[in-house]
Amino acid sequence: ASGSLIFAAAGTVTSSWDPTSHTVAPQITAEGFLFGHLTKCPMSEANPGEILPDLATEWSVIDEHTLEYKLRQGVTFHDGKPFTAADVKATYEYASNPDRPASAWYPGRVDVEVVDDYTVRLNTKQYGYPAINFWYVSSFLPILSAADVANPDTLKQKPNGTGPFRYVETVGDQIKFAAFDKFHEGKPSIEEIVWAYVPDANTRVLGLLNGQYHLTERLEPEQYLSLHKEAGLKTDRSLSSENKYLHFRCNKPPFDDPRIRLAVCHAIDRAQVLAVVGEAGQASNCHVSPVKFGFTDVKDYPEYDPEKTQALLAEAGFPNGQGLPEIEYITSVGFYPKTREYGELITAMLQEQGFPIKLTTLEPAAWEEQLYRRADGQGPGHIIDVGWITGSPEPDLVLRPNYHSKFALINGVNDPEIDASLDKEHGATSTEERLKILQEETLPLIAGKAPSISLFSSVFLRAMSAKLDGVTFYPNGPIDLSKATLS
Amino acid sequence: MAIISSIPQSSAPARSQSVNARILRLAWRSPEMKVASALFLALCLLTLFGPFIIDASATKISVADKFLPPIFMDGGRLPYFLGTDQLGRDLLLRSLVGLRNAFLIGVVSVILMFALGCAIGIFSGYRGGWTDVVLMRITDIQMSIPVIILAITILGMSRPNPFTIVAVLVLSGWPIYARVARSVTLAERQKEYVRAARIIGASDLRIMIRHIAPSILPPIAFVAVLDVARMMIFEAIFGFIGIGIQPPTPTFGTIISGGTQYLLNAWWITIVPGCLLALSLGSLNLIGGVLERSRNLVLQGAA
Amino acid sequence: MGTEPLLTVENLSICLGTGDGARALLSNITFAVKPKSVLGIIGESGSGKTLLSRALVNWVRAPLQVTAGKVIYQGLDLLALPETQMARLRGREIAYIGANPTTALDPTVPVGHQIEEKLRTIEPGLSGQEARKRVIAMLDAVRIPSARSRFDEYPFQFSGGMMQRAMIVDALISNPKLLVADNITQPLDVTVAAQILRLLRDLQRDFGTSIVFVSSSFGTIVDIADEVVVLDKGKIVEAQDTGRIQKSPDHPYTRELLAKVPRLWHGVSGVPQVHVEPVVLSVRDVAKTYEVKDRASLFKKNRVQAVRGVSFEVRRGESLGLIGESGCGKSTLSRLLSSLEPPDRGAIEVNGVDVATLHGDALLSMRRRFQLLLQDPYNSIPSHVSIGTTIAEPLRIHRLASGNGLRERVCAVMQEVGLSPDLYDALPVGLSAGQRQRVNIARAMVLEPSVLILDETLSALDQVEQAKLLDLFDNLQRKHGITYLYISHDLAMVRRACARIAVMYLGKIVEIGDNETIFDEPAHPYTRTLLSSVSTVEAKPFLPKDYLLEGEPPDPIHIPEGCSFRSRCPFVIETCRSVEPPLSTRAGTSAAACHLGLERLPMPSVMTPGRPGSDLKQMDSL
Amino acid sequence: MAFALEFFLRRISQGVLIVLAVAFVIFALLRIAPGDPIRIILGPMATPSAMEETAERFGLRDPIPVQFLRYLGDIAKGDFGNSFIRGKQGGTTGGSQDAAGSPPVERAAVIELIAKALPYTLLLAACGFLLACLVSIPLGIMAGVRNNGWPQKVALYLSSLLVSLPNVWVGIVLIYLLSARTGWLPAIGYRHIGYVIIPAIVVAIELAPVMIRSISVAVATNVQDPFYEIGQVRGLSARAMLFRHVLRNAAVPLLNSFGAQMIGMLLGGLFVVEYIFSFPGIGLLTINAVFQRDFPVIQTVAIFASTVLVFINIAVDFASTTIDRRLKF
Ligand SMILES: Nc1ncnc2c1ncn2[C@@H]1O[C@H](COP(=O)(O)OP(=O)(O)OP(=O)(O)O)[C@@H](O)[C@H]1O
Ligand SMILES: Nc1ncnc2c1ncn2[C@@H]1O[C@H](COP(=O)(O)OP(=O)(O)OP(=O)(O)O)[C@@H](O)[C@H]1O
Ligand SMILES: [Mg+2]
Ligand SMILES: [Mg+2]
């Protein structure tokens, strides 16, 4: 037993503890303490597709529409009820219901067949898509108790999972979790986790330095570097499932012309951007993160090349940028690291190439309001800085909302070629076939048409007390403290 | 003309010097005035001419030079006297320009809110009656709206730029001036010299401008000097939460709000502009304080 | 008297500033105060009286400096006494009362409480109850009406006279051995001043206090002092018995001073005569009422009837005097006349034009011809503007001059009123009251007005200054044919300057007539009361014992029914209680508002002007 | 008595009008300003139709006056509404699409949020104010009594220095120096009274210069009044005159500047300081609410703040008339 760990969190949970009610990243992190999943997916860069056992001990493909999971025995929920197949059935059928707000995470409806108390089969036949789509999702769907699912009110108010920690109470901006005695991997050594919501990054660091906090997340790169050197502290750096993009508003001039978009792409020296972003970013030439299925180092990804920029500008009829309308670059401050800094940098680079560009930095709420296209299809500004994170290796969660003309939430691109390519990879029946289409057709096509440019992949930076050992971090945020010790 | 020459003249020596000149001369005699003015002047000159003296390329982004410390520290190097910021820009130069911008915003907004507030206050206090009631209740309403809410609304609606920021500051700042000016006007209006002015035919407007304003405004103006600092701070706070002047234009607010996250590895980004600001505001305030004291002395006839 | 003096001043000198620039304000002052006697100090304004009286209580502050001399009280040199010991004497053994009672107390604490506070500081053993009782008893003794409730009233609720009495209570409550009274009657009405003088006399007799009584009025000094010290430019020129100094002044300065004392009845020469020029200003039944919030009741307002129907006419080139006690509505009337405020009813016509109908340019040009000099010379000129600018302003407003011409005209006017043009750029801060008043006059004169109202313009000045300015006004009148309306409570001044005089009481004119009628055979008891109260060096035809008023005039909120003077009139008859007497014409242009005929009032006691010897007053007349 | 009654009747009725007007202005401003709370409530992925539906359910698509009247009606019933964002259990961010579906009782009542935060703000304000008083009252008085000399110089230097230190900057530097580098004092958030010290210092630094100035000016004016010196000649000690009379008189302008200026500054200062220090008071609640477009919270805080301001001004004016009976209101 090593007492209580205070986690200075950058975000906090919503008013409902029902995991299917939200798409909020910090809450997924909190749910990581509370809930178990059928499988675990570490999403490592080296092996993005790797799957490990959790509540399921074995899993197999029965046919195109059926997956089978063998469940672990002797697992109990926090309320003392044993975990059985009935809980999996209830959870999957509830979560995949398209009425549930978070159902966007899940491929579609599913029927769960209880083979025996410790065997289940997922069946998608009735809904007409391959069951393989649940392959990764099973690592992210928190397993709820069937009794809770039957009673949504308890679900909202008191989370009840099989995870290493159980929920105690919420006091203001602090949430308390206590170690769960009957955790199937053994009671965690950390007795208590206090989730302290501290919105300001600087405050989190200073609190860590003076010993008020034991663990904090979302560091700025310099904070990370200096904490790295700090005695009594240690740091963690891990690639996330998030990429940072600049979206062009493709349905209004001048970015309705792909040549201008590419001209901008070639004018940006991403090496310098990365130098500013430092530890918080990792170079990647692809519109999805390296921890996502389908990632590849896209050939012909637009590189820094002022000559090409000038050539493209001239070709499009704006030699040296003359005649271009004023371009507004909208970014946020206080949400992602360094957005303002590299915003200034990119503005300067574009100005150097003759783009009449002006930077607007907004506080997050205002920025978010400006972010998406409006009902009329257009959005404010011309270049929008945004990141896209999803809790699954599934690339479609990035590609379809952003580049398919049916959605094109931000850039509003309407390109039949891209649409066709996205539909093609979606319909692929085997993992291999899909990987091939993604890597060789879809992703290079998007890079070439540049409805947006992916600047880099985000790296999550965290720091903790040196006394804290044995923590595992997941690329989309969750933290595994079940094996951790705080001496 | 009949000259009555036997009247003894007062002890007040007749000086053919205007009141203001006398105040200035008296103020100049105090050492703190000299020090403060020298400091202030130096800072002004530096902000004006700094960009010509210091190598202009230092203002350029050069990521390779980021976080260079001031030259008196290990690793510091020319031309970056006070080090560089997170994008490798010269901190001294940026601070000077930033200070100038913030200072302009502060001064302009204080002048405007002073003018607006005092005009309303004097008018309201002088007219009295319903005019007064209505104007003062508007003042109360305006005063009860927190600045931050006002700022987010206005700056959110119309993209932050120097004009909108000044507008927000003025909007939120005038009521205090109006209240103070009104209460002094009420007292002043009772005085006989206002009546005397009416007897010689001065119009209400003239009385407000030529008589009431000059006698009540100087003490309020000295308080306004304190407010320049507060306005710069508000600008900084706006910058802090992202509704301030837009980068790359440097202002005090954007520099320190950008700099605080580097407090641990590059404290100078925060400290340097803060110190420069403290120096300039401190000296300005000292000048104001000494002037105020001198004015009182001159008007009391003690000097 | 062979007793030891209570206080002696030896060789006292006081300078302004230090070093070479120092200016001697008092030099070599030596005198002694005998126990149980009243020492009078007289001198013109600026002669150093206040300075001297302050030095007696060791209250000399920088930039003033005692350069030599001693003030010895019971063997102790007060000037060398450590602050702690001095503090033990102040207020206990030596008390001081200044000229301006209204600013002497904390405005936010009830008067009684402040006196009680002082009493308990001096006698720490006293219980609150006991102290309170003593203060109230003492307030009663100085005849403050309903002292018990006045105890809890604030300074601003006291009139000047009542305040001065409260200050006397404050000074005497500790039974001091010595009281220094600096010009305490100067700001007061004649009636009140007379009351105060009598009060002081009584108290001095009852308590055996010694008094140093400072005044710039010879009349007052001879009324009260046993011995007189004459101060001129910071030096003592003569020290004498009161009787002797009247009869045979030694020093030429004293003689000059005596000669300058204005006479009301004896040796009065060339009283201004009534004119027959056309009427310039005609006032018909003008009234003004103010509403003030009544703190004691909900939503109720009190109606202050400041002016209650006043009518009179002034002819071109004539001087009309308007006299009356403080608060009777003189200033209000002057404000109505100069259209600073509109009257509630009645009409004011200037050259036949009703001023209420004037607007814009017409009003402006009326303003140019019709000027008012306000009462308070300190507040009526702006303090932050140089003198020249102040005087030049009317020229600017009326666009009469600009540039060099402007400066020339201003300088000319300054010279005309006796201000050095050197003062053009000076601030008013260093100016004496007289100089300020001159600035005021210059500002009005620069417009060359045809009618000038002077609201107590000369009351704040000593008689020498007054005389100079009156000469000036005379000159101007002769030269420019100006019409004056003198508002004053100073009878001597009115006697000298006005052809006709109106007497006001509680917002009404109770008597109006030519100069001689008003002074020699006034028909209204109130007029006679005023005349009886005046402090002069001559014998008075109306004796205080016949007329002297007690108490304060009723406040203009609760005006008694019938004759408003009846509450204070010594000759009140039954009719007075119910019927208000109209202003009925007597002889010629004179009129009085009284039910009584001349025959029912006492005969004037001295009626033969100019007989040598008889003009000296008897000491026991009070 | 009658005076007091009439005074309060008149001022409170005016005050109610002011608060109503402020409420309306804020209400309208929030609804005009960009930043759709629905977007924040529902999260980035919400479909336009879901957003419309939620907006209608929240009544956000009605004309503003209609919304305002409804809001007033609720307030009249004592219901200040529930936060758009914060859950009953204390969560703060938006993004839960369920928020729309769940009955409003599941979202925290604004009044409770404020009740929870208020004690912290009061504590911070009191400490900061006290600290500022500790410095400025003695210094201000000393500087006011003597027209020249060291207290006046110290007062001038100190206020010149303090006024030129921006509170954001001072806050950060103090956290860095007193907390992060040295570990002497805790700084972030609130767990015990020690957490108040640094923020209170920052608040005090902002208030002190203005207080020093107002006090010294007010005292100086009254010391020049004749009654101060005459009181000493009357036999009272300088100390007694100063403490019993000068300060009493100086209280009137001080109360006025307190009502008009200090409270405003205190409010503004607290917002920022609480934000920097993550101090769980009203200021932090409000700034977060502003970021999250949590209309009910912002509105209620604004109404609350203006009510406090109105009442303080009434109290100040009443105190002034009680101290100085010459004043009229
Ligand atoms: N504090 C001071 N600073 C400069 N001069 C002063 C000061 N006090 C007095 N004087 C000068 O000293 C002289 C004497 O002044 P003082 O007040 O004693 O006259 P006074 O005889 O009392 O006059 P009044 O009858 O007008 O009261 C005047 O010339 C005045 O200008
Ligand atoms: N603006 C006003 N509001 C209320 N009452 C007023 C106002 N002006 C004057 N009064 C009252 O009217 C009465 C007459 O005042 P006024 O000033 O005319 O007297 P006065 O004869 O000039 O007295 P003094 O000789 O003291 O100057 C006084 O009781 C005064 O308190
Ligand atoms: Mg005097
Ligand atoms: Mg008057």
mmCIF file of C-alpha atoms and ligand atoms in Angstrom, chain B residues 10-11, chain C residues 16 23 25-26 43-54 61-64 99 182-183 186 214-216 231 430 432-433 460 462, ligand 1:
data_model
loop_
_atom_site.group_PDB
_atom_site.id
_atom_site.type_symbol
_atom_site.label_atom_id
_atom_site.label_comp_id
_atom_site.label_asym_id
_atom_site.label_seq_id
_atom_site.Cartn_x
_atom_site.Cartn_y
_atom_site.Cartn_z
ATOM 1 C CA SER B 10 0.124 91.059 -0.605
ATOM 2 C CA SER B 11 2.944 88.883 0.456
ATOM 3 C CA LEU C 16 8.013 84.496 8.032
ATOM 4 C CA ARG C 23 10.157 88.888 6.798
ATOM 5 C CA LEU C 25 5.713 90.010 11.015
ATOM 6 C CA LEU C 26 5.838 90.837 14.706
ATOM 7 C CA GLY C 43 -5.038 96.861 14.687
ATOM 8 C CA GLU C 44 -5.884 96.892 11.037
ATOM 9 C CA SER C 45 -6.137 93.797 9.015
ATOM 10 C CA GLY C 46 -2.730 92.266 8.509
ATOM 11 C CA SER C 47 -1.195 94.017 11.475
ATOM 12 C CA GLY C 48 -0.433 90.682 13.108
ATOM 13 C CA LYS C 49 -3.237 90.304 15.613
ATOM 14 C CA THR C 50 -4.004 86.705 14.804
ATOM 15 C CA LEU C 51 -0.353 85.909 14.796
ATOM 16 C CA LEU C 52 0.072 87.419 18.207
ATOM 17 C CA SER C 53 -2.936 85.717 19.697
ATOM 18 C CA ARG C 54 -1.756 82.406 18.380
ATOM 19 C CA ARG C 61 3.737 76.791 12.735
ATOM 20 C CA ALA C 62 6.204 76.798 9.903
ATOM 21 C CA PRO C 63 6.837 78.797 7.778
ATOM 22 C CA LEU C 64 6.312 81.217 10.653
ATOM 23 C CA ALA C 99 -12.504 84.162 14.269
ATOM 24 C CA ASP C 182 -9.316 86.467 18.249
ATOM 25 C CA ASN C 183 -11.799 88.658 16.421
ATOM 26 C CA GLN C 186 -16.137 89.890 13.231
ATOM 27 C CA VAL C 214 -8.520 90.925 19.689
ATOM 28 C CA SER C 215 -10.511 93.001 17.275
ATOM 29 C CA SER C 216 -10.160 95.284 14.320
ATOM 30 C CA LEU C 231 -0.799 97.143 16.960
ATOM 31 C CA GLY C 430 -1.532 84.456 -1.400
ATOM 32 C CA SER C 432 -5.721 88.853 1.409
ATOM 33 C CA ALA C 433 -9.465 89.123 1.619
ATOM 34 C CA ALA C 460 -15.024 90.736 5.408
ATOM 35 C CA ASP C 462 -11.510 95.985 8.058
HETATM 36 N N1 LIG E 1 1.104 81.241 7.441
HETATM 37 C C1 LIG E 1 1.461 82.449 6.954
HETATM 38 N N2 LIG E 1 2.194 82.505 5.844
HETATM 39 C C2 LIG E 1 2.550 83.691 5.323
HETATM 40 N N3 LIG E 1 2.210 84.863 5.820
HETATM 41 C C3 LIG E 1 1.458 84.882 6.924
HETATM 42 C C4 LIG E 1 1.034 83.663 7.525
HETATM 43 N N4 LIG E 1 0.284 83.970 8.598
HETATM 44 C C5 LIG E 1 0.247 85.325 8.637
HETATM 45 N N5 LIG E 1 0.957 85.868 7.634
HETATM 46 C C6 LIG E 1 1.144 87.284 7.380
HETATM 47 O O1 LIG E 1 1.324 87.912 8.622
HETATM 48 C C7 LIG E 1 0.691 89.160 8.640
HETATM 49 C C8 LIG E 1 -0.191 89.260 9.862
HETATM 50 O O2 LIG E 1 -1.273 88.368 9.735
HETATM 51 P P1 LIG E 1 -2.448 88.209 10.793
HETATM 52 O O3 LIG E 1 -3.299 87.109 10.331
HETATM 53 O O4 LIG E 1 -1.880 88.091 12.144
HETATM 54 O O5 LIG E 1 -3.230 89.567 10.644
HETATM 55 P P2 LIG E 1 -4.481 90.075 11.453
HETATM 56 O O6 LIG E 1 -4.059 91.280 12.144
HETATM 57 O O7 LIG E 1 -5.041 88.971 12.256
HETATM 58 O O8 LIG E 1 -5.476 90.444 10.274
HETATM 59 P P3 LIG E 1 -7.062 90.286 10.196
HETATM 60 O O9 LIG E 1 -7.639 91.440 10.913
HETATM 61 O O10 LIG E 1 -7.330 90.371 8.731
HETATM 62 O O11 LIG E 1 -7.386 88.990 10.791
HETATM 63 C C9 LIG E 1 -0.061 89.320 7.351
HETATM 64 O O12 LIG E 1 0.673 90.171 6.506
HETATM 65 C C10 LIG E 1 -0.090 87.935 6.778
HETATM 66 O O13 LIG E 1 0.020 88.017 5.377
#
